[in-house]
Amino acid sequence: MANFTEEAIKNKFMELLNRKPINKITVKEIAAECGINRNSFYYHFNDLPSLLEVILTDEAERFVESYSDSGSIYEHLLDAVDFAIQNKTAVYHIYNSANREMFEHYLDRISTKTVSDYMDNATRDLNIVESDYNALVLYYKCLLVGFVIDWLAQGMKYDLRDKISTIWKLFDGAMITAIERCEKVRVWD
């Protein structure tokens, strides 16, 4: 459990990141806004990238711990992109910074977790070859990551939730069909 000062630093950083790019935020500014000195900041974090890494790791852990087996894959995909939607400006600033790779790693992790957990539940009582299972997880993970990266690359000009909803309506049942095909006959043979 993080202490009060660490949480205050993380919250202030996210607040600032939702207002301006990461390269315009300083440790001095965060410390002043938190009512602490810079040494207190450095007691908890090495620098701004390490602070960002902790925030993204914490968010990924929160998502993984809060995952539920109920709901459709569509609902789980929306849950996976909620942090990005709720923190649009901050995520956009991270995406357009030297820390993009860190965000992409975070996105890849929660996307893989989302799809894997859904697939585990959907295939629990089925006999599916591991390579087919892994191919389906990879496919749907790449779709989710691709949606978010495209949304960011396009300047977040469209409603990501609406786009995912539309795509899901168009392809409703495709995942179940693919799972059924895996069970009936090995896809790659």
Short mmCIF file of N, CA and C in Angstrom, two decimals:
data_model
loop_
_atom_site.label_atom_id
_atom_site.label_comp_id
_atom_site.label_asym_id
_atom_site.label_seq_id
_atom_site.Cartn_x
_atom_site.Cartn_y
_atom_site.Cartn_z
N MET A 1 0.84 -1.18 0.00
CA MET A 1 0.00 0.00 0.00
C MET A 1 0.89 1.25 0.00
N ALA A 2 0.69 2.07 -0.97
CA ALA A 2 1.49 3.29 -1.08
C ALA A 2 1.10 4.27 0.03
N ASN A 3 2.06 5.07 0.42
CA ASN A 3 1.75 6.03 1.47
C ASN A 3 1.11 7.28 0.90
N PHE A 4 0.68 8.15 1.79
CA PHE A 4 -0.06 9.36 1.41
C PHE A 4 0.74 10.24 0.45
N THR A 5 2.02 10.46 0.74
CA THR A 5 2.84 11.33 -0.10
C THR A 5 3.00 10.75 -1.50
N GLU A 6 3.25 9.46 -1.57
CA GLU A 6 3.41 8.80 -2.88
C GLU A 6 2.12 8.92 -3.70
N GLU A 7 0.98 8.69 -3.05
CA GLU A 7 -0.30 8.82 -3.76
C GLU A 7 -0.54 10.25 -4.21
N ALA A 8 -0.19 11.21 -3.36
CA ALA A 8 -0.36 12.63 -3.72
C ALA A 8 0.50 12.98 -4.94
N ILE A 9 1.72 12.49 -4.97
CA ILE A 9 2.61 12.74 -6.10
C ILE A 9 2.02 12.14 -7.38
N LYS A 10 1.55 10.88 -7.30
CA LYS A 10 0.97 10.23 -8.49
C LYS A 10 -0.27 10.97 -8.97
N ASN A 11 -1.13 11.34 -8.05
CA ASN A 11 -2.36 12.06 -8.42
C ASN A 11 -2.06 13.42 -9.04
N LYS A 12 -1.12 14.14 -8.46
CA LYS A 12 -0.76 15.46 -8.99
C LYS A 12 -0.14 15.33 -10.37
N PHE A 13 0.72 14.33 -10.54
CA PHE A 13 1.33 14.11 -11.85
C PHE A 13 0.26 13.84 -12.91
N MET A 14 -0.70 12.97 -12.59
CA MET A 14 -1.77 12.68 -13.56
C MET A 14 -2.61 13.92 -13.83
N GLU A 15 -2.87 14.71 -12.81
CA GLU A 15 -3.62 15.95 -12.99
C GLU A 15 -2.88 16.88 -13.94
N LEU A 16 -1.57 17.03 -13.73
CA LEU A 16 -0.76 17.87 -14.60
C LEU A 16 -0.68 17.29 -16.01
N LEU A 17 -0.53 15.97 -16.10
CA LEU A 17 -0.43 15.31 -17.39
C LEU A 17 -1.72 15.43 -18.20
N ASN A 18 -2.82 15.59 -17.52
CA ASN A 18 -4.09 15.81 -18.21
C ASN A 18 -4.23 17.26 -18.69
N ARG A 19 -3.28 18.11 -18.30
CA ARG A 19 -3.30 19.51 -18.74
C ARG A 19 -2.20 19.85 -19.72
N LYS A 20 -1.05 19.14 -19.62
CA LYS A 20 0.07 19.51 -20.48
C LYS A 20 0.99 18.32 -20.73
N PRO A 21 1.83 18.42 -21.77
CA PRO A 21 2.74 17.31 -22.12
C PRO A 21 3.73 17.01 -21.01
N ILE A 22 4.20 15.79 -20.99
CA ILE A 22 5.12 15.34 -19.95
C ILE A 22 6.41 16.15 -19.93
N ASN A 23 6.88 16.59 -21.10
CA ASN A 23 8.13 17.35 -21.14
C ASN A 23 7.98 18.78 -20.61
N LYS A 24 6.77 19.17 -20.28
CA LYS A 24 6.51 20.50 -19.69
C LYS A 24 6.27 20.40 -18.19
N ILE A 25 6.33 19.19 -17.64
CA ILE A 25 6.12 18.97 -16.21
C ILE A 25 7.48 18.76 -15.55
N THR A 26 7.66 19.39 -14.40
CA THR A 26 8.93 19.25 -13.68
C THR A 26 8.70 18.66 -12.30
N VAL A 27 9.74 18.07 -11.77
CA VAL A 27 9.71 17.55 -10.40
C VAL A 27 9.45 18.71 -9.44
N LYS A 28 10.06 19.84 -9.71
CA LYS A 28 9.88 21.02 -8.86
C LYS A 28 8.40 21.42 -8.81
N GLU A 29 7.74 21.40 -9.96
CA GLU A 29 6.32 21.77 -10.03
C GLU A 29 5.46 20.78 -9.24
N ILE A 30 5.72 19.49 -9.42
CA ILE A 30 4.95 18.48 -8.69
C ILE A 30 5.15 18.65 -7.19
N ALA A 31 6.39 18.81 -6.78
CA ALA A 31 6.70 18.97 -5.36
C ALA A 31 5.99 20.20 -4.79
N ALA A 32 6.07 21.31 -5.49
CA ALA A 32 5.43 22.55 -5.01
C ALA A 32 3.91 22.36 -4.89
N GLU A 33 3.30 21.73 -5.88
CA GLU A 33 1.85 21.54 -5.86
C GLU A 33 1.40 20.55 -4.79
N CYS A 34 2.31 19.64 -4.41
CA CYS A 34 2.00 18.67 -3.35
C CYS A 34 2.37 19.21 -1.96
N GLY A 35 3.05 20.35 -1.92
CA GLY A 35 3.46 20.92 -0.64
C GLY A 35 4.60 20.14 0.01
N ILE A 36 5.47 19.57 -0.85
CA ILE A 36 6.63 18.82 -0.35
C ILE A 36 7.89 19.40 -1.00
N ASN A 37 9.05 18.97 -0.52
CA ASN A 37 10.28 19.41 -1.19
C ASN A 37 10.69 18.36 -2.22
N ARG A 38 11.63 18.73 -3.06
CA ARG A 38 12.05 17.82 -4.15
C ARG A 38 12.66 16.54 -3.61
N ASN A 39 13.33 16.62 -2.47
CA ASN A 39 13.91 15.41 -1.88
C ASN A 39 12.83 14.39 -1.53
N SER A 40 11.67 14.87 -1.13
CA SER A 40 10.56 13.95 -0.83
C SER A 40 10.11 13.24 -2.10
N PHE A 41 10.08 13.98 -3.20
CA PHE A 41 9.75 13.34 -4.48
C PHE A 41 10.76 12.24 -4.78
N TYR A 42 12.05 12.58 -4.68
CA TYR A 42 13.11 11.63 -5.03
C TYR A 42 13.22 10.47 -4.03
N TYR A 43 12.65 10.63 -2.86
CA TYR A 43 12.59 9.52 -1.91
C TYR A 43 11.67 8.42 -2.45
N HIS A 44 10.61 8.83 -3.15
CA HIS A 44 9.62 7.88 -3.67
C HIS A 44 9.87 7.46 -5.12
N PHE A 45 10.42 8.35 -5.92
CA PHE A 45 10.60 8.07 -7.36
C PHE A 45 11.95 8.59 -7.82
N ASN A 46 12.57 7.89 -8.76
CA ASN A 46 13.87 8.30 -9.29
C ASN A 46 13.76 9.53 -10.18
N ASP A 47 12.68 9.58 -10.98
CA ASP A 47 12.49 10.64 -11.94
C ASP A 47 11.06 10.55 -12.48
N LEU A 48 10.70 11.40 -13.42
CA LEU A 48 9.35 11.38 -13.98
C LEU A 48 9.04 10.09 -14.74
N PRO A 49 9.97 9.55 -15.55
CA PRO A 49 9.66 8.28 -16.21
C PRO A 49 9.40 7.14 -15.22
N SER A 50 10.13 7.11 -14.11
CA SER A 50 9.88 6.04 -13.14
C SER A 50 8.53 6.25 -12.46
N LEU A 51 8.14 7.50 -12.24
CA LEU A 51 6.80 7.81 -11.71
C LEU A 51 5.73 7.33 -12.69
N LEU A 52 5.91 7.63 -13.95
CA LEU A 52 4.96 7.19 -14.97
C LEU A 52 4.88 5.66 -15.02
N GLU A 53 6.01 5.00 -14.94
CA GLU A 53 6.03 3.55 -14.97
C GLU A 53 5.26 2.96 -13.79
N VAL A 54 5.41 3.54 -12.62
CA VAL A 54 4.67 3.08 -11.44
C VAL A 54 3.17 3.27 -11.64
N ILE A 55 2.78 4.41 -12.18
CA ILE A 55 1.36 4.68 -12.41
C ILE A 55 0.77 3.67 -13.40
N LEU A 56 1.46 3.44 -14.51
CA LEU A 56 0.95 2.49 -15.50
C LEU A 56 0.94 1.07 -14.97
N THR A 57 1.97 0.70 -14.21
CA THR A 57 2.01 -0.64 -13.61
C THR A 57 0.88 -0.81 -12.60
N ASP A 58 0.68 0.20 -11.77
CA ASP A 58 -0.42 0.16 -10.79
C ASP A 58 -1.76 0.02 -11.48
N GLU A 59 -1.95 0.77 -12.56
CA GLU A 59 -3.22 0.72 -13.28
C GLU A 59 -3.42 -0.65 -13.92
N ALA A 60 -2.37 -1.22 -14.48
CA ALA A 60 -2.46 -2.56 -15.06
C ALA A 60 -2.80 -3.58 -13.98
N GLU A 61 -2.16 -3.48 -12.82
CA GLU A 61 -2.45 -4.39 -11.71
C GLU A 61 -3.89 -4.24 -11.24
N ARG A 62 -4.35 -3.00 -11.13
CA ARG A 62 -5.73 -2.74 -10.72
C ARG A 62 -6.70 -3.39 -11.69
N PHE A 63 -6.40 -3.25 -12.97
CA PHE A 63 -7.26 -3.84 -13.98
C PHE A 63 -7.27 -5.37 -13.87
N VAL A 64 -6.10 -5.96 -13.74
CA VAL A 64 -5.98 -7.41 -13.64
C VAL A 64 -6.73 -7.93 -12.41
N GLU A 65 -6.59 -7.25 -11.29
CA GLU A 65 -7.26 -7.68 -10.06
C GLU A 65 -8.77 -7.50 -10.11
N SER A 66 -9.25 -6.52 -10.85
CA SER A 66 -10.68 -6.24 -10.89
C SER A 66 -11.41 -7.02 -11.97
N TYR A 67 -10.68 -7.82 -12.75
CA TYR A 67 -11.28 -8.55 -13.85
C TYR A 67 -12.37 -9.50 -13.36
N SER A 68 -13.43 -9.57 -14.10
CA SER A 68 -14.55 -10.44 -13.76
C SER A 68 -14.83 -11.37 -14.95
N ASP A 69 -15.25 -12.60 -14.64
CA ASP A 69 -15.57 -13.56 -15.71
C ASP A 69 -16.91 -13.28 -16.36
N SER A 70 -17.67 -12.37 -15.79
CA SER A 70 -19.00 -12.11 -16.36
C SER A 70 -18.90 -11.12 -17.50
N GLY A 71 -19.88 -11.14 -18.36
CA GLY A 71 -19.94 -10.19 -19.45
C GLY A 71 -19.36 -10.74 -20.74
N SER A 72 -19.61 -9.99 -21.79
CA SER A 72 -19.13 -10.39 -23.12
C SER A 72 -17.70 -9.89 -23.33
N ILE A 73 -17.07 -10.40 -24.36
CA ILE A 73 -15.72 -9.93 -24.69
C ILE A 73 -15.77 -8.43 -25.00
N TYR A 74 -16.84 -7.98 -25.59
CA TYR A 74 -17.01 -6.55 -25.90
C TYR A 74 -16.93 -5.72 -24.61
N GLU A 75 -17.64 -6.16 -23.57
CA GLU A 75 -17.60 -5.44 -22.29
C GLU A 75 -16.20 -5.43 -21.71
N HIS A 76 -15.49 -6.54 -21.85
CA HIS A 76 -14.14 -6.61 -21.33
C HIS A 76 -13.18 -5.72 -22.14
N LEU A 77 -13.38 -5.63 -23.43
CA LEU A 77 -12.55 -4.74 -24.24
C LEU A 77 -12.77 -3.29 -23.82
N LEU A 78 -14.02 -2.93 -23.56
CA LEU A 78 -14.29 -1.56 -23.12
C LEU A 78 -13.66 -1.30 -21.75
N ASP A 79 -13.73 -2.29 -20.87
CA ASP A 79 -13.07 -2.13 -19.56
C ASP A 79 -11.58 -1.89 -19.74
N ALA A 80 -10.98 -2.57 -20.70
CA ALA A 80 -9.54 -2.46 -20.92
C ALA A 80 -9.14 -1.07 -21.42
N VAL A 81 -10.02 -0.40 -22.14
CA VAL A 81 -9.67 0.92 -22.67
C VAL A 81 -10.20 2.07 -21.80
N ASP A 82 -10.87 1.75 -20.70
CA ASP A 82 -11.43 2.79 -19.84
C ASP A 82 -10.39 3.79 -19.33
N PHE A 83 -9.21 3.30 -18.89
CA PHE A 83 -8.19 4.22 -18.39
C PHE A 83 -7.81 5.22 -19.48
N ALA A 84 -7.64 4.75 -20.71
CA ALA A 84 -7.28 5.64 -21.82
C ALA A 84 -8.39 6.65 -22.09
N ILE A 85 -9.63 6.20 -22.03
CA ILE A 85 -10.76 7.10 -22.30
C ILE A 85 -10.92 8.12 -21.18
N GLN A 86 -10.78 7.68 -19.94
CA GLN A 86 -10.95 8.57 -18.79
C GLN A 86 -9.79 9.57 -18.66
N ASN A 87 -8.65 9.22 -19.21
CA ASN A 87 -7.47 10.09 -19.12
C ASN A 87 -6.96 10.43 -20.52
N LYS A 88 -7.88 10.81 -21.40
CA LYS A 88 -7.55 11.02 -22.80
C LYS A 88 -6.33 11.92 -23.02
N THR A 89 -6.35 13.06 -22.41
CA THR A 89 -5.27 14.01 -22.63
C THR A 89 -3.96 13.48 -22.09
N ALA A 90 -3.98 12.90 -20.90
CA ALA A 90 -2.76 12.35 -20.31
C ALA A 90 -2.21 11.23 -21.19
N VAL A 91 -3.07 10.33 -21.63
CA VAL A 91 -2.63 9.22 -22.47
C VAL A 91 -2.08 9.75 -23.80
N TYR A 92 -2.73 10.75 -24.35
CA TYR A 92 -2.24 11.35 -25.59
C TYR A 92 -0.84 11.95 -25.38
N HIS A 93 -0.65 12.61 -24.23
CA HIS A 93 0.67 13.19 -23.93
C HIS A 93 1.72 12.10 -23.75
N ILE A 94 1.35 11.00 -23.11
CA ILE A 94 2.29 9.88 -22.95
C ILE A 94 2.63 9.28 -24.31
N TYR A 95 1.59 9.08 -25.14
CA TYR A 95 1.77 8.48 -26.47
C TYR A 95 2.71 9.33 -27.33
N ASN A 96 2.63 10.63 -27.19
CA ASN A 96 3.44 11.54 -27.99
C ASN A 96 4.73 11.96 -27.29
N SER A 97 5.17 11.17 -26.35
CA SER A 97 6.40 11.49 -25.62
C SER A 97 7.44 10.39 -25.84
N ALA A 98 8.57 10.58 -25.22
CA ALA A 98 9.63 9.57 -25.28
C ALA A 98 9.22 8.31 -24.51
N ASN A 99 8.11 8.37 -23.78
CA ASN A 99 7.63 7.25 -22.97
C ASN A 99 6.58 6.40 -23.69
N ARG A 100 6.46 6.56 -24.99
CA ARG A 100 5.46 5.82 -25.75
C ARG A 100 5.60 4.31 -25.57
N GLU A 101 6.82 3.83 -25.60
CA GLU A 101 7.06 2.38 -25.48
C GLU A 101 6.51 1.85 -24.15
N MET A 102 6.65 2.63 -23.09
CA MET A 102 6.14 2.23 -21.79
C MET A 102 4.62 2.09 -21.84
N PHE A 103 3.95 3.04 -22.49
CA PHE A 103 2.50 2.98 -22.62
C PHE A 103 2.09 1.79 -23.48
N GLU A 104 2.81 1.55 -24.57
CA GLU A 104 2.48 0.42 -25.44
C GLU A 104 2.64 -0.91 -24.69
N HIS A 105 3.63 -1.00 -23.83
CA HIS A 105 3.81 -2.20 -23.01
C HIS A 105 2.62 -2.37 -22.07
N TYR A 106 2.20 -1.29 -21.44
CA TYR A 106 1.01 -1.31 -20.56
C TYR A 106 -0.21 -1.76 -21.35
N LEU A 107 -0.42 -1.17 -22.51
CA LEU A 107 -1.58 -1.50 -23.34
C LEU A 107 -1.55 -2.96 -23.78
N ASP A 108 -0.38 -3.44 -24.17
CA ASP A 108 -0.23 -4.83 -24.56
C ASP A 108 -0.56 -5.76 -23.40
N ARG A 109 -0.10 -5.41 -22.22
CA ARG A 109 -0.33 -6.25 -21.04
C ARG A 109 -1.81 -6.36 -20.70
N ILE A 110 -2.51 -5.22 -20.63
CA ILE A 110 -3.92 -5.32 -20.25
C ILE A 110 -4.76 -5.92 -21.37
N SER A 111 -4.37 -5.71 -22.61
CA SER A 111 -5.09 -6.30 -23.73
C SER A 111 -4.94 -7.82 -23.74
N THR A 112 -3.72 -8.29 -23.52
CA THR A 112 -3.47 -9.73 -23.46
C THR A 112 -4.24 -10.35 -22.30
N LYS A 113 -4.22 -9.70 -21.15
CA LYS A 113 -4.95 -10.19 -19.98
C LYS A 113 -6.45 -10.24 -20.25
N THR A 114 -6.98 -9.21 -20.84
CA THR A 114 -8.41 -9.15 -21.14
C THR A 114 -8.83 -10.32 -22.03
N VAL A 115 -8.12 -10.48 -23.13
CA VAL A 115 -8.49 -11.52 -24.09
C VAL A 115 -8.21 -12.91 -23.52
N SER A 116 -7.08 -13.09 -22.86
CA SER A 116 -6.75 -14.41 -22.30
C SER A 116 -7.77 -14.85 -21.26
N ASP A 117 -8.15 -13.94 -20.37
CA ASP A 117 -9.12 -14.31 -19.34
C ASP A 117 -10.48 -14.64 -19.95
N TYR A 118 -10.87 -13.87 -20.95
CA TYR A 118 -12.13 -14.17 -21.61
C TYR A 118 -12.05 -15.53 -22.32
N MET A 119 -10.96 -15.77 -23.02
CA MET A 119 -10.79 -17.04 -23.72
C MET A 119 -10.72 -18.22 -22.75
N ASP A 120 -10.06 -18.03 -21.61
CA ASP A 120 -10.02 -19.10 -20.61
C ASP A 120 -11.43 -19.49 -20.18
N ASN A 121 -12.25 -18.49 -19.96
CA ASN A 121 -13.62 -18.73 -19.55
C ASN A 121 -14.44 -19.36 -20.68
N ALA A 122 -14.28 -18.86 -21.88
CA ALA A 122 -15.07 -19.34 -23.02
C ALA A 122 -14.67 -20.75 -23.46
N THR A 123 -13.44 -21.15 -23.19
CA THR A 123 -12.96 -22.46 -23.67
C THR A 123 -12.76 -23.45 -22.53
N ARG A 124 -13.23 -23.10 -21.36
CA ARG A 124 -12.99 -23.92 -20.16
C ARG A 124 -13.30 -25.40 -20.37
N ASP A 125 -14.42 -25.73 -20.99
CA ASP A 125 -14.85 -27.11 -21.14
C ASP A 125 -14.61 -27.66 -22.55
N LEU A 126 -13.76 -26.99 -23.31
CA LEU A 126 -13.52 -27.41 -24.69
C LEU A 126 -12.11 -27.99 -24.84
N ASN A 127 -11.96 -28.79 -25.86
CA ASN A 127 -10.66 -29.38 -26.16
C ASN A 127 -10.04 -28.62 -27.33
N ILE A 128 -9.22 -27.63 -26.99
CA ILE A 128 -8.62 -26.78 -28.02
C ILE A 128 -7.09 -26.90 -27.93
N VAL A 129 -6.45 -27.06 -29.07
CA VAL A 129 -5.00 -27.15 -29.15
C VAL A 129 -4.42 -25.80 -28.70
N GLU A 130 -3.36 -25.85 -27.91
CA GLU A 130 -2.77 -24.65 -27.34
C GLU A 130 -2.35 -23.63 -28.41
N SER A 131 -1.82 -24.10 -29.52
CA SER A 131 -1.38 -23.17 -30.56
C SER A 131 -2.57 -22.42 -31.18
N ASP A 132 -3.72 -23.10 -31.30
CA ASP A 132 -4.92 -22.42 -31.81
C ASP A 132 -5.41 -21.39 -30.80
N TYR A 133 -5.43 -21.79 -29.53
CA TYR A 133 -5.82 -20.88 -28.46
C TYR A 133 -4.93 -19.63 -28.49
N ASN A 134 -3.63 -19.83 -28.56
CA ASN A 134 -2.68 -18.72 -28.57
C ASN A 134 -2.88 -17.82 -29.80
N ALA A 135 -3.21 -18.42 -30.94
CA ALA A 135 -3.45 -17.64 -32.15
C ALA A 135 -4.67 -16.74 -31.98
N LEU A 136 -5.73 -17.27 -31.35
CA LEU A 136 -6.93 -16.46 -31.12
C LEU A 136 -6.64 -15.32 -30.14
N VAL A 137 -5.91 -15.61 -29.08
CA VAL A 137 -5.56 -14.57 -28.11
C VAL A 137 -4.74 -13.48 -28.80
N LEU A 138 -3.77 -13.87 -29.60
CA LEU A 138 -2.93 -12.91 -30.31
C LEU A 138 -3.77 -12.04 -31.25
N TYR A 139 -4.66 -12.67 -31.99
CA TYR A 139 -5.50 -11.95 -32.95
C TYR A 139 -6.34 -10.88 -32.26
N TYR A 140 -7.07 -11.27 -31.22
CA TYR A 140 -7.96 -10.33 -30.56
C TYR A 140 -7.19 -9.29 -29.75
N LYS A 141 -6.04 -9.66 -29.20
CA LYS A 141 -5.19 -8.69 -28.50
C LYS A 141 -4.70 -7.64 -29.48
N CYS A 142 -4.26 -8.08 -30.64
CA CYS A 142 -3.77 -7.13 -31.65
C CYS A 142 -4.88 -6.20 -32.14
N LEU A 143 -6.10 -6.71 -32.23
CA LEU A 143 -7.22 -5.86 -32.60
C LEU A 143 -7.41 -4.74 -31.58
N LEU A 144 -7.42 -5.10 -30.31
CA LEU A 144 -7.62 -4.11 -29.26
C LEU A 144 -6.48 -3.09 -29.23
N VAL A 145 -5.25 -3.56 -29.25
CA VAL A 145 -4.11 -2.66 -29.26
C VAL A 145 -4.17 -1.76 -30.49
N GLY A 146 -4.49 -2.35 -31.63
CA GLY A 146 -4.59 -1.57 -32.87
C GLY A 146 -5.64 -0.48 -32.81
N PHE A 147 -6.79 -0.79 -32.22
CA PHE A 147 -7.84 0.23 -32.06
C PHE A 147 -7.31 1.42 -31.25
N VAL A 148 -6.68 1.14 -30.12
CA VAL A 148 -6.22 2.23 -29.25
C VAL A 148 -5.10 3.02 -29.93
N ILE A 149 -4.15 2.34 -30.56
CA ILE A 149 -3.04 3.03 -31.23
C ILE A 149 -3.58 3.89 -32.38
N ASP A 150 -4.52 3.37 -33.16
CA ASP A 150 -5.11 4.16 -34.25
C ASP A 150 -5.82 5.39 -33.70
N TRP A 151 -6.59 5.19 -32.64
CA TRP A 151 -7.32 6.28 -32.01
C TRP A 151 -6.35 7.39 -31.58
N LEU A 152 -5.23 6.99 -30.96
CA LEU A 152 -4.23 7.97 -30.54
C LEU A 152 -3.55 8.62 -31.74
N ALA A 153 -3.18 7.82 -32.73
CA ALA A 153 -2.50 8.35 -33.92
C ALA A 153 -3.38 9.32 -34.70
N GLN A 154 -4.70 9.11 -34.63
CA GLN A 154 -5.64 10.00 -35.31
C GLN A 154 -6.01 11.21 -34.46
N GLY A 155 -5.33 11.38 -33.35
CA GLY A 155 -5.58 12.53 -32.49
C GLY A 155 -6.83 12.38 -31.65
N MET A 156 -7.27 11.14 -31.42
CA MET A 156 -8.46 10.84 -30.62
C MET A 156 -9.70 11.58 -31.15
N LYS A 157 -9.81 11.65 -32.47
CA LYS A 157 -10.89 12.42 -33.09
C LYS A 157 -12.21 11.68 -33.17
N TYR A 158 -12.21 10.39 -32.89
CA TYR A 158 -13.46 9.65 -32.89
C TYR A 158 -13.70 9.03 -31.52
N ASP A 159 -14.94 8.64 -31.30
CA ASP A 159 -15.34 8.03 -30.03
C ASP A 159 -14.90 6.57 -30.04
N LEU A 160 -13.88 6.25 -29.24
CA LEU A 160 -13.31 4.91 -29.23
C LEU A 160 -14.34 3.87 -28.79
N ARG A 161 -15.12 4.18 -27.78
CA ARG A 161 -16.15 3.24 -27.31
C ARG A 161 -17.15 2.95 -28.43
N ASP A 162 -17.56 4.00 -29.12
CA ASP A 162 -18.54 3.84 -30.21
C ASP A 162 -17.95 3.01 -31.35
N LYS A 163 -16.69 3.24 -31.68
CA LYS A 163 -16.04 2.49 -32.76
C LYS A 163 -15.92 1.01 -32.39
N ILE A 164 -15.52 0.71 -31.16
CA ILE A 164 -15.43 -0.68 -30.72
C ILE A 164 -16.81 -1.32 -30.72
N SER A 165 -17.81 -0.57 -30.29
CA SER A 165 -19.19 -1.09 -30.29
C SER A 165 -19.66 -1.43 -31.71
N THR A 166 -19.39 -0.54 -32.65
CA THR A 166 -19.80 -0.78 -34.04
C THR A 166 -19.10 -2.01 -34.61
N ILE A 167 -17.80 -2.09 -34.41
CA ILE A 167 -17.04 -3.24 -34.91
C ILE A 167 -17.56 -4.52 -34.27
N TRP A 168 -17.81 -4.45 -32.97
CA TRP A 168 -18.27 -5.65 -32.29
C TRP A 168 -19.63 -6.10 -32.82
N LYS A 169 -20.53 -5.17 -33.11
CA LYS A 169 -21.84 -5.52 -33.68
C LYS A 169 -21.66 -6.18 -35.05
N LEU A 170 -20.74 -5.66 -35.83
CA LEU A 170 -20.51 -6.22 -37.17
C LEU A 170 -19.93 -7.64 -37.10
N PHE A 171 -19.10 -7.90 -36.09
CA PHE A 171 -18.43 -9.20 -35.99
C PHE A 171 -18.96 -10.05 -34.85
N ASP A 172 -20.15 -9.72 -34.36
CA ASP A 172 -20.73 -10.48 -33.24
C ASP A 172 -20.80 -11.97 -33.59
N GLY A 173 -20.30 -12.78 -32.70
CA GLY A 173 -20.32 -14.23 -32.90
C GLY A 173 -19.09 -14.79 -33.59
N ALA A 174 -18.23 -13.92 -34.15
CA ALA A 174 -17.05 -14.39 -34.87
C ALA A 174 -16.09 -15.14 -33.95
N MET A 175 -15.93 -14.64 -32.72
CA MET A 175 -15.01 -15.31 -31.80
C MET A 175 -15.53 -16.69 -31.43
N ILE A 176 -16.82 -16.79 -31.16
CA ILE A 176 -17.41 -18.09 -30.81
C ILE A 176 -17.27 -19.06 -31.98
N THR A 177 -17.50 -18.57 -33.20
CA THR A 177 -17.34 -19.41 -34.38
C THR A 177 -15.89 -19.91 -34.48
N ALA A 178 -14.93 -19.02 -34.25
CA ALA A 178 -13.52 -19.42 -34.31
C ALA A 178 -13.20 -20.45 -33.23
N ILE A 179 -13.73 -20.27 -32.04
CA ILE A 179 -13.52 -21.23 -30.96
C ILE A 179 -14.11 -22.58 -31.32
N GLU A 180 -15.32 -22.57 -31.87
CA GLU A 180 -15.97 -23.82 -32.28
C GLU A 180 -15.16 -24.52 -33.36
N ARG A 181 -14.62 -23.77 -34.30
CA ARG A 181 -13.79 -24.37 -35.34
C ARG A 181 -12.53 -25.00 -34.76
N CYS A 182 -11.97 -24.36 -33.75
CA CYS A 182 -10.77 -24.92 -33.10
C CYS A 182 -11.09 -26.25 -32.43
N GLU A 183 -12.27 -26.35 -31.89
CA GLU A 183 -12.62 -27.58 -31.20
C GLU A 183 -12.91 -28.71 -32.19
N LYS A 184 -13.57 -28.41 -33.29
CA LYS A 184 -13.96 -29.43 -34.25
C LYS A 184 -12.76 -29.98 -35.03
N VAL A 185 -11.94 -29.08 -35.50
CA VAL A 185 -10.82 -29.49 -36.33
C VAL A 185 -9.66 -28.51 -36.09
N ARG A 186 -8.50 -29.03 -36.04
CA ARG A 186 -7.34 -28.18 -35.83
C ARG A 186 -7.19 -27.24 -37.02
N VAL A 187 -7.23 -25.94 -36.77
CA VAL A 187 -7.24 -24.91 -37.82
C VAL A 187 -6.00 -24.96 -38.70
N TRP A 188 -4.84 -25.20 -38.13
CA TRP A 188 -3.60 -25.06 -38.89
C TRP A 188 -3.21 -26.31 -39.69
N ASP A 189 -3.96 -27.38 -39.56
CA ASP A 189 -3.62 -28.60 -40.31
C ASP A 189 -4.20 -28.58 -41.70
#
